[in-house]
Short mmCIF file of C-alpha atoms and ligand atoms in Angstrom, two decimals:
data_model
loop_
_atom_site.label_atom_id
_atom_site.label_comp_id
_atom_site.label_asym_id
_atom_site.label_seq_id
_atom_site.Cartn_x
_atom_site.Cartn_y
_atom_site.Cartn_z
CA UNK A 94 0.00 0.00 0.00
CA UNK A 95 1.62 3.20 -1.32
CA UNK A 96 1.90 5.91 2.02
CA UNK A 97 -0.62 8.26 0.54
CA UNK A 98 1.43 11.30 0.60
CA UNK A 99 -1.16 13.73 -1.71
CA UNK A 100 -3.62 12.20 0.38
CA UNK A 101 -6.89 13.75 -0.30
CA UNK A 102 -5.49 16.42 -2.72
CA UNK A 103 -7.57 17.28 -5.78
CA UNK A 104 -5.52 16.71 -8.90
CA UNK A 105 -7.12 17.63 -12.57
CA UNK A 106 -5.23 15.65 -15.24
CA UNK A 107 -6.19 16.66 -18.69
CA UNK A 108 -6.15 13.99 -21.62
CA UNK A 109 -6.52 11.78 -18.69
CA UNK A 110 -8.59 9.23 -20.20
CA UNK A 111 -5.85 7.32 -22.31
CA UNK A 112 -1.63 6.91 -22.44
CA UNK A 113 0.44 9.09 -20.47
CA UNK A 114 -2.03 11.08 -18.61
CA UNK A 115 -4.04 8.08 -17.78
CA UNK A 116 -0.93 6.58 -16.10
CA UNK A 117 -0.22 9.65 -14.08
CA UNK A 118 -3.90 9.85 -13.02
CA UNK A 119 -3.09 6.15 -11.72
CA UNK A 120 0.27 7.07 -10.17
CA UNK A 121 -1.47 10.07 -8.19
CA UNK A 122 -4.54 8.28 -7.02
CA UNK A 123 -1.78 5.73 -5.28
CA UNK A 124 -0.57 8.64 -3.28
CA UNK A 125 -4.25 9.20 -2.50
CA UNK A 126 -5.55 12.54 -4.69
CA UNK A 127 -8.84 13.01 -6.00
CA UNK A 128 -9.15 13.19 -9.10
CA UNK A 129 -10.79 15.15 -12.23
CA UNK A 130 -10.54 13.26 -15.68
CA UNK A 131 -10.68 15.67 -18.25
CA UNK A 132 -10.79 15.00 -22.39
CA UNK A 133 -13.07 15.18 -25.36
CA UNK A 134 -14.14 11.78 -25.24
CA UNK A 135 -16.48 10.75 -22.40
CA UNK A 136 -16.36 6.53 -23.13
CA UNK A 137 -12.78 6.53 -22.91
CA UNK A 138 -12.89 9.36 -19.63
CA UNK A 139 -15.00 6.49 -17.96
CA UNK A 140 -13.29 3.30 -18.76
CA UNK A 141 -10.22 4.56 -17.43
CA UNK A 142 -12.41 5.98 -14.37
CA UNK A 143 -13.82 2.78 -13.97
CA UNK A 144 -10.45 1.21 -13.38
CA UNK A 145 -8.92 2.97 -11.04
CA UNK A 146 -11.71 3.14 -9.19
CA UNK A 147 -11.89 -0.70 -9.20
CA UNK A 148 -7.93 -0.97 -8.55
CA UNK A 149 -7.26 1.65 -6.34
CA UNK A 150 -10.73 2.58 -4.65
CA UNK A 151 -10.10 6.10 -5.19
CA UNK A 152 -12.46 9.02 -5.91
CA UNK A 153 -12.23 9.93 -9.83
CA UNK A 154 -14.30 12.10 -11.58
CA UNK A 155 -14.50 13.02 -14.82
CA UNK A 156 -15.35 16.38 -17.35
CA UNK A 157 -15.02 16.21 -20.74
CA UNK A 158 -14.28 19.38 -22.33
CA UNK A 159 -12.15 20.37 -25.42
CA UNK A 160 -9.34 22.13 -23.35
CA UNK A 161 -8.56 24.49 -26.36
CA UNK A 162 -12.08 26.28 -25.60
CA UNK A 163 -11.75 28.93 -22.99
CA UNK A 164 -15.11 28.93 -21.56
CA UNK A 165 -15.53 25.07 -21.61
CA UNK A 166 -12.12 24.57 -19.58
CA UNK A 167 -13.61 27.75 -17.24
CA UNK A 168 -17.03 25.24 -17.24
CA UNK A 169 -15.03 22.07 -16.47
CA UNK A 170 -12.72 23.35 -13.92
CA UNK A 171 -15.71 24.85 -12.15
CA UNK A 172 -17.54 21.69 -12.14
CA UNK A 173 -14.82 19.93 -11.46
CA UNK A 174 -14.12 22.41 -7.92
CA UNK A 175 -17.78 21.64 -6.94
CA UNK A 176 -17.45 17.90 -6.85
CA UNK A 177 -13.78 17.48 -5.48
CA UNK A 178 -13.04 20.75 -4.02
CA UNK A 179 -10.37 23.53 -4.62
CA UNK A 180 -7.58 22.03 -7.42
CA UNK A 181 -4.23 21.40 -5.42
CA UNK A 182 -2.39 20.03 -8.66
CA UNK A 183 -3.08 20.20 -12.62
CA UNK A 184 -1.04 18.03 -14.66
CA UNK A 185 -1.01 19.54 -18.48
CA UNK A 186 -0.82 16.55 -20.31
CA UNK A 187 -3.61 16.76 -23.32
CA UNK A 188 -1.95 17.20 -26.63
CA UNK A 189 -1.75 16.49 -30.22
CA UNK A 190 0.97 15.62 -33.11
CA UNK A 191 0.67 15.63 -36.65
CA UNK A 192 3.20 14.79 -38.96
CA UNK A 193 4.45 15.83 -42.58
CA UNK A 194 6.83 18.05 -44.62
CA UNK A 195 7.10 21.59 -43.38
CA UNK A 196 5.82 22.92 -46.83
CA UNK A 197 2.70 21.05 -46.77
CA UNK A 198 1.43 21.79 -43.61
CA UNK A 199 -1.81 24.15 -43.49
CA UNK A 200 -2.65 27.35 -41.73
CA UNK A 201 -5.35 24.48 -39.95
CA UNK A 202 -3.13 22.44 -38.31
CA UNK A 203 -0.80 24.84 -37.23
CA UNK A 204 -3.37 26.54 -35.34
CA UNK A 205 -5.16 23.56 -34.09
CA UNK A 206 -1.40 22.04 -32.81
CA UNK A 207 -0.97 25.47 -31.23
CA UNK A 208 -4.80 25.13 -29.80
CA UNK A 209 -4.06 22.41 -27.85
CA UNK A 210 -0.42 22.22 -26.89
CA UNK A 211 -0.21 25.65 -25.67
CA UNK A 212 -3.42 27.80 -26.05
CA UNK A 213 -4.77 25.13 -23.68
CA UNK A 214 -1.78 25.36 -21.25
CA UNK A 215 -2.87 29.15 -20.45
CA UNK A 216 -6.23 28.52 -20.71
CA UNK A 217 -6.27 25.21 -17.49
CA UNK A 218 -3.52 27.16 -15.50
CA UNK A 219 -5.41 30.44 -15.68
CA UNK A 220 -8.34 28.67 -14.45
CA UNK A 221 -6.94 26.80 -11.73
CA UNK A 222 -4.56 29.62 -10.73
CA UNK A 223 -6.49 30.97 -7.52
CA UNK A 224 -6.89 27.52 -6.34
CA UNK A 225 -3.25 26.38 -7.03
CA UNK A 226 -1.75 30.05 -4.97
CA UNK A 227 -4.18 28.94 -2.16
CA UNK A 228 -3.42 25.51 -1.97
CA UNK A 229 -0.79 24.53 0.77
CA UNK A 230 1.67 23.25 -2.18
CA UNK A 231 0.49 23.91 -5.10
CA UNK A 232 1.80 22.57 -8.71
CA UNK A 233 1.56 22.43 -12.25
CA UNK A 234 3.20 19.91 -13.88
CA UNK A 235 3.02 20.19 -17.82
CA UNK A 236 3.42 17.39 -20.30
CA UNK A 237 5.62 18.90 -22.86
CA UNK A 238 8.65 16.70 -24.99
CA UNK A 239 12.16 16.18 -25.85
CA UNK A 240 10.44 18.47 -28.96
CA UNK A 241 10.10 21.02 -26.58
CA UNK A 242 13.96 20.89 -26.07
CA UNK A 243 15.77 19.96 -29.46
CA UNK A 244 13.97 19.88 -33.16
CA UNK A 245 12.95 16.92 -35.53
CA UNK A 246 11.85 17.08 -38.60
CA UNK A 247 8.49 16.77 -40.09
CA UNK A 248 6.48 18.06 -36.78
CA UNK A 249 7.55 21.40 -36.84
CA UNK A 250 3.77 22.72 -35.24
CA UNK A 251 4.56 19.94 -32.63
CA UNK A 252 8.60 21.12 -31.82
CA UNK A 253 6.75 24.64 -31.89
CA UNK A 254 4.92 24.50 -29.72
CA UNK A 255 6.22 21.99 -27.27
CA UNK A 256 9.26 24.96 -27.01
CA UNK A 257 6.51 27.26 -26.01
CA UNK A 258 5.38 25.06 -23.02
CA UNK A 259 8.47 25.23 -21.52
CA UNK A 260 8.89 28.67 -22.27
CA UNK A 261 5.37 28.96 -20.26
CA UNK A 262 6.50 26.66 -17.50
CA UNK A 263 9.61 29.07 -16.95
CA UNK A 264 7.56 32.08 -16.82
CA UNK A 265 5.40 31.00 -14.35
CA UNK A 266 7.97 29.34 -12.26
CA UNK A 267 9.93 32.63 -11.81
CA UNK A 268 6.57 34.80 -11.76
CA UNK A 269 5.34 32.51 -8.88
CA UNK A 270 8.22 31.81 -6.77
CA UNK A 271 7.66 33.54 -3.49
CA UNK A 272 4.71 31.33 -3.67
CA UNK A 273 4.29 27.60 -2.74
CA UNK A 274 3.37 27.43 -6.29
CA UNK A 275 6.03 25.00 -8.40
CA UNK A 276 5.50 24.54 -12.05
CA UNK A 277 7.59 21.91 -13.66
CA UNK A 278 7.59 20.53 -17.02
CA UNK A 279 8.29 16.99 -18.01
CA UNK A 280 10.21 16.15 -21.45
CA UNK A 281 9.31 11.80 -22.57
CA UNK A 282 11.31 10.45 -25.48
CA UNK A 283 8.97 8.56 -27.25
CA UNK A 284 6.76 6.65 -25.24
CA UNK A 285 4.70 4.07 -25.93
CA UNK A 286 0.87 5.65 -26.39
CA UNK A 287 -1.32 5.76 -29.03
CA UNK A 288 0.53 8.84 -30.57
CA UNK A 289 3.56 6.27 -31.30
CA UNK A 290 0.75 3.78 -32.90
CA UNK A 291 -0.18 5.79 -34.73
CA UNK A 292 3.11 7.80 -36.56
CA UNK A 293 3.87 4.25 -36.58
CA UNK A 294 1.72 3.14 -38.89
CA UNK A 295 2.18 6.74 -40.72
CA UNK A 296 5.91 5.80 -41.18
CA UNK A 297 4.78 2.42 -42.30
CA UNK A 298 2.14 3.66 -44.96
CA UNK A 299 4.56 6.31 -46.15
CA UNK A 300 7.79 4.09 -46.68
CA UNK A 301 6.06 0.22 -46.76
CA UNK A 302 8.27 -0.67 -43.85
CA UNK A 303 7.45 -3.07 -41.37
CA UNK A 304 6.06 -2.26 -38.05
CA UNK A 305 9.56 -3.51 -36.36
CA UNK A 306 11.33 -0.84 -39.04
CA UNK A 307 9.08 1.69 -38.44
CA UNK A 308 9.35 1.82 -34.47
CA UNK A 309 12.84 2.13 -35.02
CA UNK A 310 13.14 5.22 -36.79
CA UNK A 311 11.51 6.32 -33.39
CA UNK A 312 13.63 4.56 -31.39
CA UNK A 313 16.91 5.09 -32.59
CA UNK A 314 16.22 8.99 -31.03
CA UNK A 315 16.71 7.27 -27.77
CA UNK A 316 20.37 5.98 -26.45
CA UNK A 317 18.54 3.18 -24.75
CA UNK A 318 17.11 2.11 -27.88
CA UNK A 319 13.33 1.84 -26.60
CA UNK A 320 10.16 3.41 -25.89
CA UNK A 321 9.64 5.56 -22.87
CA UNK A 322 7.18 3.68 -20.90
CA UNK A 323 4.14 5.68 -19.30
CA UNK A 324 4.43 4.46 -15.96
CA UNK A 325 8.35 6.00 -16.21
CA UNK A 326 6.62 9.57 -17.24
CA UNK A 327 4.09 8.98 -14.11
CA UNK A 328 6.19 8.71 -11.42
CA UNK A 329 8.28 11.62 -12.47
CA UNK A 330 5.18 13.72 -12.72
CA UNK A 331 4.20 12.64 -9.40
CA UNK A 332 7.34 13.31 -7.34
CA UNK A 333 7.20 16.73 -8.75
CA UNK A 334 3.77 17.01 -6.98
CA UNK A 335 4.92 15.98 -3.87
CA UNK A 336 4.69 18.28 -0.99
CA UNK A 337 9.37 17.36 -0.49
CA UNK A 338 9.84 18.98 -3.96
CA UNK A 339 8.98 22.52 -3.49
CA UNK A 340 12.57 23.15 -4.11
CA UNK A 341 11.79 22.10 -7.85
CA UNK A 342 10.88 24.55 -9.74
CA UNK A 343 10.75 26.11 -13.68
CA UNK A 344 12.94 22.62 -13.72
CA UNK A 345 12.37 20.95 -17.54
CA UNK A 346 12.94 17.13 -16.52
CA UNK A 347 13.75 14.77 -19.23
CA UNK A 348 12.35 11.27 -18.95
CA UNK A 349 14.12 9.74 -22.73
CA UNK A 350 16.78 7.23 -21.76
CA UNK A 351 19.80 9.84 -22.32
CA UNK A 352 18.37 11.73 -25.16
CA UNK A 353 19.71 15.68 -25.45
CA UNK A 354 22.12 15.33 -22.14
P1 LIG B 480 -2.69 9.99 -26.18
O1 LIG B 480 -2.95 8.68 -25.54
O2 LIG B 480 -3.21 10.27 -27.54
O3 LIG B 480 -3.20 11.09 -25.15
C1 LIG B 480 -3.58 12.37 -25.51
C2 LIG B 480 -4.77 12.72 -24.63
O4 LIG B 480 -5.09 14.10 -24.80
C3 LIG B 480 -6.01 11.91 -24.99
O5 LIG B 480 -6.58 11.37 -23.80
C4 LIG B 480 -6.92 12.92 -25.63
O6 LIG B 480 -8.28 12.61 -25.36
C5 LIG B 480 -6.50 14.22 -24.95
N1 LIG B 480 -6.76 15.39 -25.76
C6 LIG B 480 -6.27 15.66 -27.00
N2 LIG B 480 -6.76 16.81 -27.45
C7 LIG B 480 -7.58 17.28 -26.47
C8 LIG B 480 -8.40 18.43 -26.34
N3 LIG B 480 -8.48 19.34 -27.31
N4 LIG B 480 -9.10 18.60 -25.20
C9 LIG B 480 -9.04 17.69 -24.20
N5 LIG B 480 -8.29 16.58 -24.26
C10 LIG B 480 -7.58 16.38 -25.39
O7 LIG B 480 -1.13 10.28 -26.26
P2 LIG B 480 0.00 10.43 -25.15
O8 LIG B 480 1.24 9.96 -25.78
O9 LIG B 480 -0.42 9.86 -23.86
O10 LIG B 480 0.13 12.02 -25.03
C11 LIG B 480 0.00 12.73 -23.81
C12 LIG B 480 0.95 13.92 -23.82
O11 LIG B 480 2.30 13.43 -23.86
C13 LIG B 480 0.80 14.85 -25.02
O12 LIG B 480 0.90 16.19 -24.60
C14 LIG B 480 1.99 14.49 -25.89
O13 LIG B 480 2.41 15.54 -26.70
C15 LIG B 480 3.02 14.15 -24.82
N6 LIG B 480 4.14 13.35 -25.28
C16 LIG B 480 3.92 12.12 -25.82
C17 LIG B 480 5.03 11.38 -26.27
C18 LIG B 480 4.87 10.02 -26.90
O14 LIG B 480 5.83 9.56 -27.56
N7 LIG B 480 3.77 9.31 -26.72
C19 LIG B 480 6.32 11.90 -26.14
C20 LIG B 480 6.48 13.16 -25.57
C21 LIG B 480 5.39 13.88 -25.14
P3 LIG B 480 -9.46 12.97 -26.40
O15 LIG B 480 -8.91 12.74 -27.78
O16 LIG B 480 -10.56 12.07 -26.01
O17 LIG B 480 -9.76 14.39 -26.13
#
C-alpha cells in the first residue's frame, strides 16, 4: 500500500482518459488525490475511471471538455471544484501531433497544434490559478517533450509549440516563486501511447516498412534504444507534486533514456 502522501489532494489531469495522462492519473490516485478526468471523449474518460476506481478505490471524476475552448475549460474546472473541491495540482498533459513536410502543412493544423499544446496550457492554469496560490503546495506539472527541447523534422507545429510550453513553464515558475506554487515541465522520449501507434503506422504507410522498421526510426532517437514507458513519465510527474519537492521549480525534466544530455 503506497503511504498516501497527496492524500486527499484534488488533482485535474487533462487527456486523462488514455496513455500518459491516464498513467499519471493512476500514479497520483496511489498517493491518494482526487481526481478530475478531463478530455473530449467521455467513453474513454470512464473506462479509465472505472479502473482505477476498481484498482485503487479512489475518488475519480471526470469532465469532458475540449481544453482548447476557454469557456468550456472555465465550465469544467468549475464543475470539477464543486465535486472534489479547490484544485491542489493540474497536470497539463492533453496534446496532439501531426506529422508531414514543413511545406505542406496548413494554416489548420498549425493553429489547431498550437490550440491544444499551448493555447490550452494558459487557458487550465489560468483557471486553476487561484486555487493552485491557495493551496498549501500547489503545482503544475506540464506534459511537454524532448520536442520542446531539441527539433525533428516533419512536426515542426509539434517542436513549436512543445518549445513554447516550456517557455510557459519558466515564466510562471519565476513569476510565482515567493509562492508555494512550483511549475515543472516533463520532457518523454517517445513513449509508448497511441501517438507512437499511430506515426507508426504513418511511417509504415509512407515508406512500406514493417512495423519492427518503423518503431525504429523512433527509437533510434533514444540511447537506450526503446520506448519511454508511461508508468516512467508517471512517477516523475508525481514526485514533482509531492509536498518534499517545493525546491523544484521552472525545472524541464527529461524522462528519454539519455536523449539531449
Ligand atoms: P494519447 O494517448 O493520444 O493522449 C492524448 C490525450 O489528450 C487523450 O486522452 C486525448 O483525449 C487528450 N486530448 C487531445 N486533445 C484534447 C483536447 N483538445 N481537449 C481535451 N483533451 C484532449 O497520447 P499520449 O502519448 O499519452 O500524449 C499525452 C501527452 O504526452 C501529449 O501532450 C503528448 O504531446 C506528450 N508526449 C507524448 C510522447 C509520446 O511519444 N507518446 C512523447 C512526448 C510527449 P481525447 O482525444 O478524447 O480528447
Amino acid at each position: 500500500m503506497a503511504s498516501l502522501r497527496l492524500k486527499g489532494v484534488h488533482a485535474v489531469v487533462t487527456g486523462g482518459g488514455s496513455g500518459i495522462g491516464a498513467a499519471i492519473a493512476s500514479a497520483l490516485a496511489a498517493e491518494g488525490v482526487r481526481l478530475t478526468l478531463v478530455g473530449r471523449t467521455s467513453q474513454t474518460l470512464e473506462k479509465t475511471a472505472v479502473e482505477l476506481r476498481a484498482e485503487l478505490a479512489c475518488e475519480v471524476h471526470t469532465e469532458t471538455a475540449d481544453v482548447a475552448d476557454r469557456q468550456a475549460v472555465d465550465a469544467a474546472f468549475a464543475s470539477a471544484r464543486a465535486e472534489h473541491g479547490p484544485i491542489g495540482i493540474l497536470i497539463n498533459n492533453a496534446g496532439i501531433a501531426s506529422s508531414g513536410p514543413f511545406a505542406d502543412i496548413s494554416t489548420e493544423t498549425w493553429r489547431q497544434t498550437m490550440a491544444i499544446n499551448l493555447d490550452a496550457l494558459f487557458h487550465c492554469s489560468q483557471a486553476a490559478l487561484p486555487d493552485l496560490l491557495a493551496a498549501p503546495a500547489g503545482r503544475i506539472v506540464t506534459v511537454a517533450s524532448t520536442a520542446g527541447v531539441r527539433g525533428y523534422a516533419y512536426i515542426a507545429p509539434y517542436v513549436a509549440s512543445k518549445h513554447g510550453a516550456i517557455g510557459l513553464t519558466r515564466a510562471l515558475a519565476i513569476e510565482y516563486a515567493r509562492t508555494p506554487l512550483t511549475v515543472n515541465a516533463i520532457c518523454p522520449g517517445f513513449t509508448d501511447t497511441g501517438i507512437v501507434e499511430t506515426a507508426v503506422a504513418k511511417i509504415q504507410t509512407a515508406t512500406g516498412r514493417s512495423a519492427e522498421q518503423a518503431a525504429a526510426e523512433l527509437t533510434r532517437f533514444n540511447p537506450q534504444k526503446r520506448l519511454i514507458e508511461p508508468v516512467e513519465v508517471a512517477d516523475a510527474a508525481t514526485w514533482l507534486c509531492l509536498p518534499a519537492s517545493r525546491s523544484i521549480t521552472g525545472q524541464t525534466i527529461l524522462v528519454a533514456g539519455g536523449e539531449v544530455m
